[in-house]
PDB file of C-alpha atoms in Angstrom:
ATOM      1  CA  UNK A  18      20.260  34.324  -1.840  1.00 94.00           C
ATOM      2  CA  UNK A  19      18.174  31.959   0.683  1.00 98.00           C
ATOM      3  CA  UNK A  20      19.819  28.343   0.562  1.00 98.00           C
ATOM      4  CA  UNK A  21      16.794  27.057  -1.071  1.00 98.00           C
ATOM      5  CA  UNK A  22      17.465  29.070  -4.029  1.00 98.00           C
ATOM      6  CA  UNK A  23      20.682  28.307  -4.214  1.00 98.00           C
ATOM      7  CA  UNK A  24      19.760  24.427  -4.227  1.00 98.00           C
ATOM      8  CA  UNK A  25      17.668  24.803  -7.020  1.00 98.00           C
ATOM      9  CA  UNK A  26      20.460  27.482  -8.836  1.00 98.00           C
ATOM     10  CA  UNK A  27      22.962  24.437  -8.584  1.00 98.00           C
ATOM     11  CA  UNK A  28      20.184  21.066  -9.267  1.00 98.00           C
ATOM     12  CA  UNK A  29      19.592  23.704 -12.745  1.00 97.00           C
ATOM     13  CA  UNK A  30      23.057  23.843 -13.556  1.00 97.00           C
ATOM     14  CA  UNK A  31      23.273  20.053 -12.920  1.00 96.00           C
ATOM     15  CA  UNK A  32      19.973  19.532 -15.090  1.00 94.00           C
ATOM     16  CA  UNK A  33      21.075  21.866 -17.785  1.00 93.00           C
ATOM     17  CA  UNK A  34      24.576  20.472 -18.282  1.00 92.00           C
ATOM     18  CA  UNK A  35      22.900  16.755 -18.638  1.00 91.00           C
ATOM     19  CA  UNK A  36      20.116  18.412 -21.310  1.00 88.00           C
ATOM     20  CA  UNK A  37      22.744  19.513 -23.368  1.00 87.00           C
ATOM     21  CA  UNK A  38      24.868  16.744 -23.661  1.00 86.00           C
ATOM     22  CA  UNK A  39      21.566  14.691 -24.266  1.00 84.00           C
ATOM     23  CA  UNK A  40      20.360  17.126 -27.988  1.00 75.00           C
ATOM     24  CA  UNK A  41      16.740  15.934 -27.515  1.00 80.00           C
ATOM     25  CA  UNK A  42      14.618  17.303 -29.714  1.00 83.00           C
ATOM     26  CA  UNK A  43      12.235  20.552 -28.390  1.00 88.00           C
ATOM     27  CA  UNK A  44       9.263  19.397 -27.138  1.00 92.00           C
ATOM     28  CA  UNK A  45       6.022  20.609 -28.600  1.00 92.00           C
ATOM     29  CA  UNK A  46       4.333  22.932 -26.753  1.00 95.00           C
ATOM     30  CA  UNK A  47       0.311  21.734 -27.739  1.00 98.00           C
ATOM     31  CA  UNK A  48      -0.164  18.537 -25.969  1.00 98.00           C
ATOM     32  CA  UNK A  49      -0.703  15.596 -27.762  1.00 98.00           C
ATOM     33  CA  UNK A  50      -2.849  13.561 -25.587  1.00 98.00           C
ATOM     34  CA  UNK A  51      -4.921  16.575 -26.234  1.00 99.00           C
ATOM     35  CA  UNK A  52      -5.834  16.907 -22.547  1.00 99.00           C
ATOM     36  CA  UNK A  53      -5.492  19.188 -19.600  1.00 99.00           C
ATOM     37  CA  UNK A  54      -5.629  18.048 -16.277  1.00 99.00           C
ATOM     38  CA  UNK A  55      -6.683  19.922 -13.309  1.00 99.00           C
ATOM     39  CA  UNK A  56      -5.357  18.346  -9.956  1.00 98.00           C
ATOM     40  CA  UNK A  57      -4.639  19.414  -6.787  1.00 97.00           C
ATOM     41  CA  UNK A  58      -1.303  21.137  -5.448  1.00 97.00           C
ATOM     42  CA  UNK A  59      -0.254  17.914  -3.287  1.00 98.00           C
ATOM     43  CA  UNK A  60       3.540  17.586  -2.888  1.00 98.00           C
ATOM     44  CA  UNK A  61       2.570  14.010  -3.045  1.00 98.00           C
ATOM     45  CA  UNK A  62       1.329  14.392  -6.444  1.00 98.00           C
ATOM     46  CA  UNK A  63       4.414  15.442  -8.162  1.00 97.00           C
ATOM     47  CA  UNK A  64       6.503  13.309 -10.427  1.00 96.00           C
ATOM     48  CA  UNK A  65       3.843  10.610  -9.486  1.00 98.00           C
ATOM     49  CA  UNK A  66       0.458  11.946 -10.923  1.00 98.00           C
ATOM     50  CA  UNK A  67       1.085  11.485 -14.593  1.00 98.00           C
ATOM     51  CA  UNK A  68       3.148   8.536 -14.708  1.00 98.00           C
ATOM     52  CA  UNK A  69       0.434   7.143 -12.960  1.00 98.00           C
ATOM     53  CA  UNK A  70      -1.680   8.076 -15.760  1.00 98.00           C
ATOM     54  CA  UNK A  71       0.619   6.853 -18.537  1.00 98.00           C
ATOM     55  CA  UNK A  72       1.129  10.384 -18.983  1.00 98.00           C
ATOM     56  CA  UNK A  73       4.863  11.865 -20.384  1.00 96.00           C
ATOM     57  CA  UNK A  74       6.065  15.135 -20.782  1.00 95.00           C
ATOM     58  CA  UNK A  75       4.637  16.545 -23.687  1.00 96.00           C
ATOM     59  CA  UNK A  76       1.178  14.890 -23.570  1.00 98.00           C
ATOM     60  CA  UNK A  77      -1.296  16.759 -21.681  1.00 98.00           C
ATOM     61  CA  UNK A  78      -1.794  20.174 -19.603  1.00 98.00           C
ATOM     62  CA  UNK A  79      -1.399  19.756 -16.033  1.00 98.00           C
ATOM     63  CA  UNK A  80      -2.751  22.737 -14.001  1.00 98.00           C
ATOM     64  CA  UNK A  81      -2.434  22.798 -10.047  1.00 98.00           C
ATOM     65  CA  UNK A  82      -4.708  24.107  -7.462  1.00 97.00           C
ATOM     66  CA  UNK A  83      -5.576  23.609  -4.037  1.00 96.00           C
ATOM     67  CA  UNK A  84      -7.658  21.375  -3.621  1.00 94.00           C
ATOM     68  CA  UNK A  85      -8.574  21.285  -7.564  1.00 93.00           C
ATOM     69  CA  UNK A  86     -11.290  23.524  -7.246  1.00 92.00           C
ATOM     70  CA  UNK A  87     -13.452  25.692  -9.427  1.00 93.00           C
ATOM     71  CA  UNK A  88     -16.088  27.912  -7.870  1.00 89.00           C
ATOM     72  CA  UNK A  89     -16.529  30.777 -10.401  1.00 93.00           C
ATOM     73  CA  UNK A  90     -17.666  31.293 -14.012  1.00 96.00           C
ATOM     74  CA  UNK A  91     -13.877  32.959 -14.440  1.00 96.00           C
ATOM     75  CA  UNK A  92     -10.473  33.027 -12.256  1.00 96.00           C
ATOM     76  CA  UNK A  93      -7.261  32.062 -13.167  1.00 96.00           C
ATOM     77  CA  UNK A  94      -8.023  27.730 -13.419  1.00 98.00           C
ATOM     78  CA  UNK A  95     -10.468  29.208 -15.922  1.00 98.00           C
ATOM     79  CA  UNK A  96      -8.672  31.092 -18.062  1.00 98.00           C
ATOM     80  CA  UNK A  97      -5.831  28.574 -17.965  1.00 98.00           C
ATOM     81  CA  UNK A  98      -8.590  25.771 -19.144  1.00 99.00           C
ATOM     82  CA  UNK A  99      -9.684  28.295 -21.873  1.00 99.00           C
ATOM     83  CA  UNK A 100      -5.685  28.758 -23.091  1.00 99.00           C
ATOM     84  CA  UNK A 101      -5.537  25.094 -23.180  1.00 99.00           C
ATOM     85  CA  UNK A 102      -8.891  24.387 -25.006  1.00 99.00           C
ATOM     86  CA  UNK A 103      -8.575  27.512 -27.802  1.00 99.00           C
ATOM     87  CA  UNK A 104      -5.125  28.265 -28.187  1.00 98.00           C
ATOM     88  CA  UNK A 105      -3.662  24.401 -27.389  1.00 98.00           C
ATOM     89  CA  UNK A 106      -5.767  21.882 -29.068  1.00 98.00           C
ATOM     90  CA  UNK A 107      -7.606  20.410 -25.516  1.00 99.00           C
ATOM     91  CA  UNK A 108      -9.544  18.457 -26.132  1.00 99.00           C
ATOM     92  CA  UNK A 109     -10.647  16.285 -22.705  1.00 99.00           C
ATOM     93  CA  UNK A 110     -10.374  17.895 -19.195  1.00 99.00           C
ATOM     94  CA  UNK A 111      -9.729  15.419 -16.215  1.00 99.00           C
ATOM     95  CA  UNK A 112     -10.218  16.738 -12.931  1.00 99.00           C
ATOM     96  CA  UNK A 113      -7.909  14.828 -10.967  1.00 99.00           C
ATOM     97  CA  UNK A 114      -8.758  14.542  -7.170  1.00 98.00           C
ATOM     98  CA  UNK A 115      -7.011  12.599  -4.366  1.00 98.00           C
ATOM     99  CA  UNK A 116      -7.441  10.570  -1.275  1.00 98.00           C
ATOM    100  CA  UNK A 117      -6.573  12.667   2.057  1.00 97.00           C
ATOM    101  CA  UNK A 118      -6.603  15.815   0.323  1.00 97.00           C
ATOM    102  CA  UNK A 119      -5.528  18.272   2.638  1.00 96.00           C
ATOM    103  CA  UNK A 120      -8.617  20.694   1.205  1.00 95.00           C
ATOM    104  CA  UNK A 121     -10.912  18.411   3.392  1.00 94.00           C
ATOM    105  CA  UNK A 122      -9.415  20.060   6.527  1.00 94.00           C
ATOM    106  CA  UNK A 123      -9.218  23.403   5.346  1.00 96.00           C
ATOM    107  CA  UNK A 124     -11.835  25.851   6.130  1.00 96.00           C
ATOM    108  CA  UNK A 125     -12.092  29.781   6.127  1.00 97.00           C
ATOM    109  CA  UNK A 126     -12.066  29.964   9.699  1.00 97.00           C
ATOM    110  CA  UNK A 127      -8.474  28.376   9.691  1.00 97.00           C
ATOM    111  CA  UNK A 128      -7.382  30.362   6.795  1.00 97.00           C
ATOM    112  CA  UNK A 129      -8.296  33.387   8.482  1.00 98.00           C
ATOM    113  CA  UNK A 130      -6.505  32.442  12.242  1.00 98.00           C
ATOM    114  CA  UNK A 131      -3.555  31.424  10.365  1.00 98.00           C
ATOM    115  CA  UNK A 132      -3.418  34.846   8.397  1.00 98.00           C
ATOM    116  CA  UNK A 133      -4.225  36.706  11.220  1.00 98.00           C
ATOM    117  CA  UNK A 134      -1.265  34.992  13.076  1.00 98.00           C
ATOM    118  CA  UNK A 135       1.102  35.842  10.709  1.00 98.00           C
ATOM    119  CA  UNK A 136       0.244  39.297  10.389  1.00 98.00           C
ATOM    120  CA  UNK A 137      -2.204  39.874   8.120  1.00 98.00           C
ATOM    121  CA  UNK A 138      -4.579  42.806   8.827  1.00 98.00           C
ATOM    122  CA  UNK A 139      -8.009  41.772  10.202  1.00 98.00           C
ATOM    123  CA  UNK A 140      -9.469  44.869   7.314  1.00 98.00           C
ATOM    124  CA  UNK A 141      -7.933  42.648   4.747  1.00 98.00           C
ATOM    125  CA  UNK A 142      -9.253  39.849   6.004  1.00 98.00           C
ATOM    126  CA  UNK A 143     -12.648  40.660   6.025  1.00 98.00           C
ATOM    127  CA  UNK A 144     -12.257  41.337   2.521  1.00 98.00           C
ATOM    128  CA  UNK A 145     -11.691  38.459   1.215  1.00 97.00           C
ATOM    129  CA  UNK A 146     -13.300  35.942   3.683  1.00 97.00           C
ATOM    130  CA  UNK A 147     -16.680  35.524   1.606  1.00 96.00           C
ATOM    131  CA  UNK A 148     -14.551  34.380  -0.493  1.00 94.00           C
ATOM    132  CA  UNK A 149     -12.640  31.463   1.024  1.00 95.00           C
ATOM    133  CA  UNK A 150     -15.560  30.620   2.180  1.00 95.00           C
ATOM    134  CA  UNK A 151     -17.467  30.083  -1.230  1.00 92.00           C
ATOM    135  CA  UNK A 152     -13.973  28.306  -2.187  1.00 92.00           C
ATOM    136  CA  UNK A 153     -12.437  26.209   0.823  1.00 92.00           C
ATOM    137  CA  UNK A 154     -16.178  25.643   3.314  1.00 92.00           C
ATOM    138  CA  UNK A 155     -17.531  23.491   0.812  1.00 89.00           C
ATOM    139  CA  UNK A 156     -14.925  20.888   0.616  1.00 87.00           C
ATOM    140  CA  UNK A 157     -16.145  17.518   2.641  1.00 87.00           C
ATOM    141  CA  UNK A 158     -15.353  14.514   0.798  1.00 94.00           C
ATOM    142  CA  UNK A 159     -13.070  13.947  -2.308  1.00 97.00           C
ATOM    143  CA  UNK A 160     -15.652  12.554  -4.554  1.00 97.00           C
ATOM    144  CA  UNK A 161     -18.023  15.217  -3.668  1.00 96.00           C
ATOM    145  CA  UNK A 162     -15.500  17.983  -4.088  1.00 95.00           C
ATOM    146  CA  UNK A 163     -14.238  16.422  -8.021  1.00 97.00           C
ATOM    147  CA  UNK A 164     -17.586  16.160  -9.216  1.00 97.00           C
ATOM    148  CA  UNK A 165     -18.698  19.451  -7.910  1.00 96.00           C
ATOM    149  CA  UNK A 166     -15.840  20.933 -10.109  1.00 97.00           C
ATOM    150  CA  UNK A 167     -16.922  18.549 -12.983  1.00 98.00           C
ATOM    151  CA  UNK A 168     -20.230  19.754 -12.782  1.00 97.00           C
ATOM    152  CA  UNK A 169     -19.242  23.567 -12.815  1.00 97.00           C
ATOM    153  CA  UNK A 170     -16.624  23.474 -16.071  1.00 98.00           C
ATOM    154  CA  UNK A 171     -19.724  21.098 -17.752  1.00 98.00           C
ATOM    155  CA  UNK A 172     -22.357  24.345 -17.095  1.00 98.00           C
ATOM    156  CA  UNK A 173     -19.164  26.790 -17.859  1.00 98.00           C
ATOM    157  CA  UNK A 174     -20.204  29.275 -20.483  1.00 98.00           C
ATOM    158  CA  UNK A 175     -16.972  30.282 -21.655  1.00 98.00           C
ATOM    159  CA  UNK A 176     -16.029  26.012 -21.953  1.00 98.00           C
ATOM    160  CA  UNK A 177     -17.399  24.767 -25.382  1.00 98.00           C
ATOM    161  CA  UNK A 178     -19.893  21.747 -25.190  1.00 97.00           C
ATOM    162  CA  UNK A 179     -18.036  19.327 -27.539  1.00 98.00           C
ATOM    163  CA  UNK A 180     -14.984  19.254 -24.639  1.00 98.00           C
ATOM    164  CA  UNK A 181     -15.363  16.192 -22.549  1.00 98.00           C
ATOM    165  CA  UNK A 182     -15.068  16.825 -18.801  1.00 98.00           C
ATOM    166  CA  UNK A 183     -14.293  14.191 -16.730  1.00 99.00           C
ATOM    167  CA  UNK A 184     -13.756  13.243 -13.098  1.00 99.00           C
ATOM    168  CA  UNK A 185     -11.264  10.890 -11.043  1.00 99.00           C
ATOM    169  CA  UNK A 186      -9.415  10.171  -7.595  1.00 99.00           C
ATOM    170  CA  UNK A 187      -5.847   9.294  -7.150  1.00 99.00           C
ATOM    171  CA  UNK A 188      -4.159   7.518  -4.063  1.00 99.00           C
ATOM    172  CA  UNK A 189      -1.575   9.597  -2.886  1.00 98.00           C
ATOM    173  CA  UNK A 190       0.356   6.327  -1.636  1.00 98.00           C
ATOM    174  CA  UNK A 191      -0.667   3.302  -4.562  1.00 98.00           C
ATOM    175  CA  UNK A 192      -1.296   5.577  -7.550  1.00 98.00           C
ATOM    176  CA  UNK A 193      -4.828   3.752  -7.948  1.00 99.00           C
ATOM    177  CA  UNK A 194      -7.012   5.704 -10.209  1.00 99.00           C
ATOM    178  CA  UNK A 195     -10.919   5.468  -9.666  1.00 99.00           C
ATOM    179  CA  UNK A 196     -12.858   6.890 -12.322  1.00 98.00           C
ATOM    180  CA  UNK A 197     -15.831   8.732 -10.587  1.00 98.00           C
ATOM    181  CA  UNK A 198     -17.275  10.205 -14.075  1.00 98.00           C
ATOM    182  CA  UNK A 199     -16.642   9.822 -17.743  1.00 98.00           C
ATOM    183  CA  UNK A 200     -17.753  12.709 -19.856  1.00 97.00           C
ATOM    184  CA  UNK A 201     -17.895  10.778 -23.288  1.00 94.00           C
ATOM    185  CA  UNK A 202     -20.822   8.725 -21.288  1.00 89.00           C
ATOM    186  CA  UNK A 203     -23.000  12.402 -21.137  1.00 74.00           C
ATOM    187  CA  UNK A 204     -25.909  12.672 -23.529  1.00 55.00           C
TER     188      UNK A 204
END
């Protein structure tokens, strides 16, 4: 077992013990806040994101991607939104950009050196480089990059009108919010 595993093995039997002792009651799996939020994959983001927001466990749907970024009518962020909104009560989607994202320096070219570096064979990379660049070229500035997503899940045909879809940046050091767009202002 590779050390890191075994950290997390004993942190979980740690974690465990303490939950017992505690009885809370089960959290509910359908979020209260009735809201998913899709932010980006930023180690700097976690266990600061939603207690930024005012956000506890149990209140909202937090789905992580690089660079929070949706460039198709279906993948994975897609289907996870359209879990959340028909099966879990969602009712608001926040897409949930940050300062000094590290998408803004990410391109296909880089992804595709790095790949090849580590072994990856050039026939399989050629397969998928349209690809990364449709997802990771376009990324240039934060606020560009949120609303771009915000935009896309508005026009989503599989996302039902009546869900409000809106748009923000984080600081990755402050925890200052800036709203960029708020989908209950839409016409």
């Amino acid at each position: 077992m590779s050390l890191l595993l075994q950290q997390i093995k004993e942190a979980n039997n740690i974690f465990v013990a303490c939950q017992l002792k505690s009885a809370k009651a089960p959290v509910c799996k359908y979020p209260t806040r009735k809201l998913a939020i899709l932010a980006c994959m930023d180690t700097r983001l976690v266990s600061f994101l939603e207690p930024a927001m005012g956000i506890s466990r149990g209140e909202a749907k937090v789905i992580k991607v690089a660079g929070n970024v949706v460039y198709t009518d279906f993948d994975s962020v897609i289907g996870s939104l359209m879990v959340a909104v028909y099966e879990l009560q969602v009712q608001e989607i926040l897409v949930m950009g940050h300062d000094d994202c590290g998408m803004l320096h990410t391109t296909a070219a880089s992804l595709c050196a790095k790949m090849k570096a580590r072994g990856i064979a050039a026939s399989d990379i050629e397969k998928i480089h349209p690809q990364l660049q449709k997802w990771a070229d376009p990324i240039e500035n934060i606020t560009t990059s949120v609303m771009t997503t915000v935009e896309h899940l508005r026009k989503n045909p599989y996302l039902p009108a009546d869900v409000l879809i809106h748009g923000a940046v984080i600081h990755p050091d402050t925890g200052r919010i800036t709203i960029l767009s708020d989908g209950s202002d839409r016409e």
